[in-house]
Amino acid sequence: MKRVVVGLSGGVDSSVAAYLLKEQGYEVIGLFMKNWHDDSVTISNECPWLEDSNDALIVAEKLGIPFQTVDLSEQYKDKIVDYMFKEYENGRTPNPDVLCNREIKFDVFMKIALSLGADYVATGHYCRKEAQEITNPDGTKQTVYKLLAGVDPNKDQSYFLCQLSQEQLSKALFPVGELLKPEVRKIAAEMDLVTADKKDSQGLCFIGKVRLPEFLQQQLKPKDGFIYEIPKDASVFDSVQPLESLSKEQELYQKAKAFVYSPEMGKKVASHYGAHFFTTGQRKGLNVGGTVEPLFVIATDVKQNIIYTGQGSNHPGLFHSALFVKESEIHWIREDLALQKGQTMSILARIRYRQPLQKATLHKVESGMYVEFEQPQSAITEGQFVSWHIDEQLIGSGVISKI
């Protein structure tokens, strides 16, 4: 009998995952991950650690499976929380949920599970895994694992797993990926699981819904600065030179290059408490009124502590038709499909969770990878992950870099 360790989070998805695996004949063990938690910045009742742990225990008892809690708070602080502080301090906007899956659930947690004799680790993610045998150029056979979108288009969570490796995928199971969310809740209700009607958790992975400014201010000190508004017709939005006069790589560079602003280009409209607390595309929290259209952050300069804004969601400062990923931050789930210098690939891409997939082309260059979109994209944000897909299969990802 194959042994599976399920990451029981105290939510309905992992609860049903454990039930389904037991029904399929696996020996199931439930583990609850205690990660970093700070009540001082968590919005009350959104993600209470003790309640989640207790619900996970009740589910395990109901299903008749062994249960224990593992304390990963030290590793979580080192690998996720400290990384977040550093990224924000440098003016980048990290995605802790993607990192949590790569560094905690499918690394630290997976190693603990394997030490318990597990053959697999299972989670409640809405995605699917499929094995396929391929023939390598040298004629040898190889099994590759595909990461596929979940059947429920409203809940597909494959994006959050975009940094997993073949080794991690080989030992992962996603039992609810074939189901719609209402079907998962129906199963939980039929089994009388305590989590059947529990609200989905929100906010940072295993931290909960936090007041981000207070969270960041634990280590990043407030620093007064000014907000400037850049008009839509600013000369900075004009092309440096006609694109037809450039090589393809030069053209991609121009398309991906960040606009460079200075206070002289616009007008001072307000003050702020720290540029590192804000991110591209942000609308809330600026506390600036009296404009015809809402103001959006179009850029932050953490060195000069300046926030640049523009009026309206169609402001040209929000849009780029390409982005860049450094060589060191390119990740292929399907390593057999990796591009070599000079090669291109037509793909679908997304730059944030829940964004509809966008038609795009990968361009591999010596220094990294350009992702060129068919349609300009709003608020491409440095530090976030771009994922690339072929149909419903997620084949790779990378961290968006500023150039």
CSV table of C-alpha atoms in Angstrom, one decimal, residues 46-378:
chain,number,residue,atom,x,y,z
A,46,GLU,CA,-9.4,35.7,8.9
A,47,CYS,CA,-6.7,33.0,9.4
A,48,PRO,CA,-6.6,32.0,13.1
A,49,TRP,CA,-3.9,29.4,13.5
A,50,LEU,CA,-5.3,27.5,16.4
A,51,GLU,CA,-8.7,27.1,14.7
A,52,ASP,CA,-7.2,25.8,11.5
A,53,SER,CA,-5.0,23.3,13.4
A,54,ASN,CA,-8.0,22.2,15.4
A,55,ASP,CA,-10.2,21.7,12.3
A,56,ALA,CA,-7.4,19.7,10.7
A,57,LEU,CA,-7.3,17.4,13.8
A,58,ILE,CA,-11.1,17.0,13.8
A,59,VAL,CA,-11.0,16.0,10.0
A,60,ALA,CA,-8.2,13.5,10.6
A,61,GLU,CA,-10.1,11.9,13.5
A,62,LYS,CA,-13.3,11.8,11.3
A,63,LEU,CA,-11.4,10.1,8.5
A,64,GLY,CA,-9.5,7.8,10.9
A,65,ILE,CA,-6.1,8.8,9.8
A,66,PRO,CA,-3.0,9.6,11.9
A,67,PHE,CA,-2.3,13.3,12.5
A,68,GLN,CA,0.5,15.5,13.8
A,69,THR,CA,1.6,19.1,13.6
A,70,VAL,CA,5.1,20.1,12.3
A,71,ASP,CA,6.6,23.4,13.3
A,72,LEU,CA,8.2,25.0,10.2
A,73,SER,CA,8.0,28.6,11.5
A,74,GLU,CA,11.8,29.0,11.6
A,75,GLN,CA,12.3,27.8,8.0
A,76,TYR,CA,9.3,29.9,6.9
A,77,LYS,CA,10.7,33.0,8.4
A,78,ASP,CA,14.1,32.4,6.8
A,79,LYS,CA,12.9,31.4,3.3
A,80,ILE,CA,9.7,33.4,2.9
A,81,VAL,CA,9.2,36.3,5.4
A,82,ASP,CA,12.8,37.6,5.3
A,83,TYR,CA,12.8,37.3,1.5
A,84,MET,CA,9.6,39.4,1.3
A,85,PHE,CA,11.2,42.1,3.4
A,86,LYS,CA,14.3,42.2,1.3
A,87,GLU,CA,12.3,42.3,-2.0
A,88,TYR,CA,10.1,45.1,-0.9
A,89,GLU,CA,13.0,47.1,0.5
A,90,ASN,CA,14.6,46.8,-3.0
A,91,GLY,CA,11.4,48.0,-4.7
A,92,ARG,CA,10.3,44.6,-6.0
A,93,THR,CA,7.0,43.0,-5.3
A,94,PRO,CA,7.4,39.3,-4.4
A,95,ASN,CA,4.9,36.5,-4.6
A,96,PRO,CA,5.1,34.6,-1.3
A,97,ASP,CA,2.6,32.0,-2.3
A,98,VAL,CA,4.7,30.7,-5.2
A,99,LEU,CA,7.8,30.7,-3.0
A,100,CYS,CA,5.9,28.9,-0.2
A,101,ASN,CA,5.1,26.0,-2.5
A,102,ARG,CA,8.6,25.8,-3.9
A,103,GLU,CA,10.5,26.3,-0.6
A,104,ILE,CA,8.2,25.0,2.1
A,105,LYS,CA,5.4,22.7,1.0
A,106,PHE,CA,7.3,20.8,-1.7
A,107,ASP,CA,10.8,21.1,-0.1
A,108,VAL,CA,11.0,21.3,3.7
A,109,PHE,CA,7.5,19.7,4.2
A,110,MET,CA,8.1,17.1,1.5
A,111,LYS,CA,11.4,16.0,3.0
A,112,ILE,CA,9.6,15.5,6.4
A,113,ALA,CA,7.0,13.4,4.6
A,114,LEU,CA,9.5,11.3,2.9
A,115,SER,CA,11.3,10.7,6.2
A,116,LEU,CA,8.0,9.3,7.4
A,117,GLY,CA,8.2,6.7,4.6
A,118,ALA,CA,5.8,8.5,2.3
A,119,ASP,CA,5.7,7.7,-1.4
A,120,TYR,CA,3.8,11.0,-2.1
A,121,VAL,CA,2.8,14.3,-0.7
A,122,ALA,CA,-0.7,15.6,-1.5
A,123,THR,CA,-2.2,19.0,-1.2
A,124,GLY,CA,-5.6,20.6,-1.9
A,125,HIS,CA,-4.4,22.6,-5.0
A,126,TYR,CA,-6.8,22.8,-7.9
A,127,CYS,CA,-4.4,21.5,-10.6
A,128,ARG,CA,-3.5,18.2,-12.2
A,129,LYS,CA,-0.5,16.1,-12.8
A,130,GLU,CA,0.0,13.7,-15.8
A,131,ALA,CA,2.9,11.4,-16.6
A,132,GLN,CA,4.1,11.0,-20.2
A,133,GLU,CA,6.9,8.9,-21.6
A,134,ILE,CA,9.1,10.8,-24.2
A,135,THR,CA,12.0,9.8,-26.4
A,136,ASN,CA,15.1,11.9,-26.0
A,137,PRO,CA,17.3,13.0,-28.9
A,138,ASP,CA,19.7,10.2,-28.1
A,139,GLY,CA,16.9,7.6,-28.3
A,140,THR,CA,16.5,7.0,-24.6
A,141,LYS,CA,13.1,6.9,-22.9
A,142,GLN,CA,12.2,9.3,-20.1
A,143,THR,CA,9.1,9.9,-18.0
A,144,VAL,CA,8.1,13.6,-17.7
A,145,TYR,CA,5.5,15.0,-15.5
A,146,LYS,CA,3.0,17.6,-16.8
A,147,LEU,CA,1.5,20.3,-14.6
A,148,LEU,CA,-2.0,20.9,-15.9
A,149,ALA,CA,-4.6,23.5,-15.0
A,150,GLY,CA,-7.4,22.4,-12.6
A,151,VAL,CA,-10.7,21.3,-14.2
A,152,ASP,CA,-12.4,24.2,-12.4
A,153,PRO,CA,-11.5,27.3,-14.4
A,154,ASN,CA,-12.5,29.6,-11.5
A,155,LYS,CA,-10.1,27.8,-9.1
A,156,ASP,CA,-7.1,26.8,-11.2
A,157,GLN,CA,-4.1,27.2,-9.0
A,158,SER,CA,-1.4,25.8,-11.3
A,159,TYR,CA,0.2,29.3,-11.3
A,160,PHE,CA,1.1,29.0,-7.7
A,161,LEU,CA,3.1,25.8,-8.5
A,162,CYS,CA,5.0,27.4,-11.4
A,163,GLN,CA,8.4,26.9,-9.8
A,164,LEU,CA,8.1,23.2,-9.1
A,165,SER,CA,10.7,20.8,-10.5
A,166,GLN,CA,10.2,17.4,-12.1
A,167,GLU,CA,11.5,15.8,-9.0
A,168,GLN,CA,8.9,17.6,-6.8
A,169,LEU,CA,6.1,16.9,-9.3
A,170,SER,CA,7.0,13.2,-9.4
A,171,LYS,CA,6.1,12.9,-5.7
A,172,ALA,CA,3.1,15.2,-5.7
A,173,LEU,CA,-0.6,14.4,-5.8
A,174,PHE,CA,-3.5,16.8,-6.4
A,175,PRO,CA,-6.7,14.9,-5.7
A,176,VAL,CA,-9.2,17.7,-6.1
A,177,GLY,CA,-7.8,19.0,-9.4
A,178,GLU,CA,-10.3,16.9,-11.3
A,179,LEU,CA,-13.3,18.4,-9.4
A,180,LEU,CA,-15.2,21.7,-9.4
A,181,LYS,CA,-15.3,23.6,-6.1
A,182,PRO,CA,-19.0,22.9,-5.5
A,183,GLU,CA,-18.3,19.2,-5.9
A,184,VAL,CA,-15.6,19.4,-3.3
A,185,ARG,CA,-17.9,21.1,-0.8
A,186,LYS,CA,-20.7,18.6,-1.6
A,187,ILE,CA,-18.3,15.7,-0.8
A,188,ALA,CA,-17.3,17.4,2.4
A,189,ALA,CA,-20.9,17.9,3.4
A,190,GLU,CA,-21.8,14.3,2.6
A,191,MET,CA,-18.9,13.1,4.8
A,192,ASP,CA,-20.0,15.6,7.5
A,193,LEU,CA,-16.6,17.2,7.6
A,194,VAL,CA,-16.3,20.2,9.9
A,195,THR,CA,-14.6,22.2,7.0
A,196,ALA,CA,-17.5,21.7,4.6
A,197,ASP,CA,-18.8,25.3,4.8
A,198,LYS,CA,-15.6,26.9,5.9
A,199,LYS,CA,-14.6,30.0,3.9
A,200,ASP,CA,-11.6,29.8,1.7
A,201,SER,CA,-8.5,31.3,3.3
A,202,GLN,CA,-7.1,34.6,1.9
A,203,GLY,CA,-3.9,36.5,2.1
A,204,LEU,CA,-0.4,35.4,2.4
A,205,CYS,CA,0.4,31.7,2.2
A,206,PHE,CA,0.0,30.3,5.8
A,207,ILE,CA,0.1,33.8,7.3
A,208,GLY,CA,-3.4,34.8,6.5
A,209,LYS,CA,-4.9,38.1,5.5
A,210,VAL,CA,-2.5,40.7,6.9
A,211,ARG,CA,-2.4,44.5,7.0
A,212,LEU,CA,0.5,44.6,4.6
A,213,PRO,CA,1.8,48.1,5.7
A,214,GLU,CA,1.9,47.0,9.3
A,215,PHE,CA,3.5,43.7,8.3
A,216,LEU,CA,6.2,45.4,6.3
A,217,GLN,CA,6.8,48.1,8.9
A,218,GLN,CA,8.1,45.4,11.3
A,219,GLN,CA,11.4,45.7,9.5
A,220,LEU,CA,11.0,48.4,6.9
A,221,LYS,CA,10.9,51.9,8.5
A,222,PRO,CA,8.4,54.5,7.2
A,223,LYS,CA,10.1,57.2,5.3
A,224,ASP,CA,8.3,60.4,4.2
A,225,GLY,CA,8.5,61.2,0.5
A,226,PHE,CA,6.4,62.7,-2.3
A,227,ILE,CA,3.9,61.5,-4.9
A,228,TYR,CA,4.2,62.9,-8.4
A,229,GLU,CA,1.6,62.7,-11.2
A,230,ILE,CA,2.9,62.1,-14.7
A,231,PRO,CA,0.6,63.3,-17.5
A,232,LYS,CA,-0.5,60.8,-20.2
A,233,ASP,CA,1.2,62.9,-23.0
A,234,ALA,CA,4.6,63.1,-21.3
A,235,SER,CA,7.5,62.8,-23.8
A,236,VAL,CA,8.9,59.8,-22.0
A,237,PHE,CA,6.2,57.6,-23.6
A,238,ASP,CA,7.5,58.4,-27.1
A,239,SER,CA,9.6,55.7,-28.7
A,240,VAL,CA,13.3,56.4,-28.4
A,241,GLN,CA,13.8,55.4,-32.1
A,242,PRO,CA,11.6,53.8,-34.7
A,243,LEU,CA,11.3,50.1,-33.9
A,244,GLU,CA,11.8,49.1,-37.6
A,245,SER,CA,15.4,50.4,-37.3
A,246,LEU,CA,16.2,48.0,-34.5
A,247,SER,CA,17.3,44.4,-34.4
A,248,LYS,CA,14.7,42.0,-32.9
A,249,GLU,CA,16.6,41.9,-29.5
A,250,GLN,CA,16.9,45.7,-29.5
A,251,GLU,CA,13.2,46.0,-30.2
A,252,LEU,CA,12.4,43.6,-27.4
A,253,TYR,CA,14.6,45.6,-25.1
A,254,GLN,CA,12.8,48.8,-25.9
A,255,LYS,CA,9.4,47.1,-25.4
A,256,ALA,CA,10.4,45.7,-22.0
A,257,LYS,CA,12.4,48.7,-20.8
A,258,ALA,CA,10.9,50.6,-17.8
A,259,PHE,CA,10.0,54.2,-18.4
A,260,VAL,CA,12.4,56.5,-16.5
A,261,TYR,CA,10.7,59.4,-14.7
A,262,SER,CA,11.8,62.5,-12.9
A,263,PRO,CA,9.9,64.9,-10.7
A,264,GLU,CA,10.2,67.6,-13.4
A,265,MET,CA,8.0,65.6,-15.8
A,266,GLY,CA,5.0,66.0,-13.6
A,267,LYS,CA,3.5,67.7,-10.6
A,268,LYS,CA,3.7,67.0,-6.9
A,269,VAL,CA,0.3,65.9,-5.7
A,270,ALA,CA,0.8,64.4,-2.2
A,271,SER,CA,3.2,62.8,0.3
A,272,HIS,CA,3.7,59.2,1.3
A,273,TYR,CA,5.3,57.1,4.0
A,274,GLY,CA,7.7,55.0,2.0
A,275,ALA,CA,8.0,54.1,-1.7
A,276,HIS,CA,8.9,50.5,-0.7
A,277,PHE,CA,5.4,50.0,0.6
A,278,PHE,CA,3.8,50.5,-2.8
A,279,THR,CA,3.7,48.5,-6.1
A,280,THR,CA,3.1,49.1,-9.8
A,281,GLY,CA,-0.6,49.2,-10.6
A,282,GLN,CA,-1.6,50.0,-7.0
A,283,ARG,CA,-4.6,52.3,-6.6
A,284,LYS,CA,-5.6,52.0,-3.0
A,285,GLY,CA,-3.6,53.6,-0.2
A,286,LEU,CA,-2.4,56.7,-2.1
A,287,ASN,CA,-4.9,58.9,-0.4
A,288,VAL,CA,-5.0,61.5,-3.2
A,289,GLY,CA,-8.3,63.1,-4.2
A,290,GLY,CA,-9.5,65.7,-6.6
A,291,THR,CA,-8.4,64.0,-9.8
A,292,VAL,CA,-10.7,63.4,-12.8
A,293,GLU,CA,-9.7,59.7,-12.9
A,294,PRO,CA,-8.3,57.6,-10.1
A,295,LEU,CA,-4.5,57.7,-9.7
A,296,PHE,CA,-2.5,54.5,-10.2
A,297,VAL,CA,1.1,53.9,-9.3
A,298,ILE,CA,3.1,53.7,-12.5
A,299,ALA,CA,6.5,53.4,-10.9
A,300,THR,CA,8.4,53.6,-7.6
A,301,ASP,CA,11.9,54.9,-7.0
A,302,VAL,CA,13.0,53.4,-3.7
A,303,LYS,CA,16.4,55.1,-3.8
A,304,GLN,CA,15.0,58.5,-4.2
A,305,ASN,CA,11.8,57.5,-2.2
A,306,ILE,CA,9.5,58.8,-4.9
A,307,ILE,CA,6.2,57.4,-6.2
A,308,TYR,CA,5.1,58.2,-9.7
A,309,THR,CA,1.4,58.0,-10.6
A,310,GLY,CA,-0.9,58.5,-13.6
A,311,GLN,CA,-4.6,59.1,-14.0
A,312,GLY,CA,-6.8,56.2,-15.2
A,313,SER,CA,-6.4,52.5,-15.8
A,314,ASN,CA,-5.5,53.3,-19.4
A,315,HIS,CA,-2.5,55.5,-18.6
A,316,PRO,CA,0.4,54.7,-21.0
A,317,GLY,CA,2.8,54.3,-18.0
A,318,LEU,CA,1.0,51.2,-17.0
A,319,PHE,CA,1.5,49.3,-20.2
A,320,HIS,CA,4.3,47.3,-21.8
A,321,SER,CA,4.2,44.7,-24.6
A,322,ALA,CA,7.2,42.7,-23.4
A,323,LEU,CA,9.0,41.7,-20.2
A,324,PHE,CA,12.4,40.3,-19.3
A,325,VAL,CA,13.5,37.4,-17.1
A,326,LYS,CA,17.2,37.1,-16.2
A,327,GLU,CA,19.0,33.9,-17.1
A,328,SER,CA,19.4,32.9,-13.5
A,329,GLU,CA,15.7,33.3,-12.8
A,330,ILE,CA,14.4,31.2,-15.8
A,331,HIS,CA,12.7,28.0,-14.6
A,332,TRP,CA,11.5,25.2,-16.8
A,333,ILE,CA,9.1,22.6,-15.3
A,334,ARG,CA,9.4,20.8,-18.7
A,335,GLU,CA,13.2,20.9,-19.0
A,336,ASP,CA,13.0,18.9,-22.2
A,337,LEU,CA,11.3,21.9,-23.8
A,338,ALA,CA,13.8,24.5,-22.7
A,339,LEU,CA,14.8,27.0,-25.4
A,340,GLN,CA,18.4,27.6,-26.4
A,341,LYS,CA,19.8,31.0,-27.4
A,342,GLY,CA,18.2,32.4,-30.6
A,343,GLN,CA,15.1,30.1,-30.3
A,344,THR,CA,11.5,31.3,-30.0
A,345,MET,CA,8.3,29.6,-28.9
A,346,SER,CA,4.6,30.6,-29.2
A,347,ILE,CA,3.0,30.2,-25.8
A,348,LEU,CA,0.3,31.5,-23.5
A,349,ALA,CA,1.4,33.5,-20.5
A,350,ARG,CA,0.1,35.2,-17.3
A,351,ILE,CA,1.8,37.7,-15.1
A,352,ARG,CA,-0.5,37.3,-12.0
A,353,TYR,CA,-2.9,34.7,-10.5
A,354,ARG,CA,-6.3,34.6,-12.1
A,355,GLN,CA,-5.2,36.7,-15.1
A,356,PRO,CA,-6.6,35.1,-18.3
A,357,LEU,CA,-3.9,33.5,-20.4
A,358,GLN,CA,-2.4,35.9,-22.9
A,359,LYS,CA,-1.0,35.0,-26.3
A,360,ALA,CA,2.8,35.6,-26.3
A,361,THR,CA,6.1,34.5,-27.7
A,362,LEU,CA,9.3,33.5,-25.8
A,363,HIS,CA,12.6,34.8,-27.2
A,364,LYS,CA,15.7,33.2,-25.7
A,365,VAL,CA,18.7,35.5,-25.7
A,366,GLU,CA,22.1,35.1,-24.1
A,367,SER,CA,21.3,37.2,-20.9
A,368,GLY,CA,17.9,35.6,-20.3
A,369,MET,CA,14.4,35.5,-21.9
A,370,TYR,CA,12.0,38.0,-23.3
A,371,VAL,CA,8.2,37.4,-23.2
A,372,GLU,CA,6.6,39.4,-26.0
A,373,PHE,CA,2.8,39.8,-25.7
A,374,GLU,CA,0.4,40.0,-28.6
A,375,GLN,CA,-1.5,42.7,-26.6
A,376,PRO,CA,0.2,45.2,-24.2
A,377,GLN,CA,-0.1,44.2,-20.6
A,378,SER,CA,-1.0,46.4,-17.6
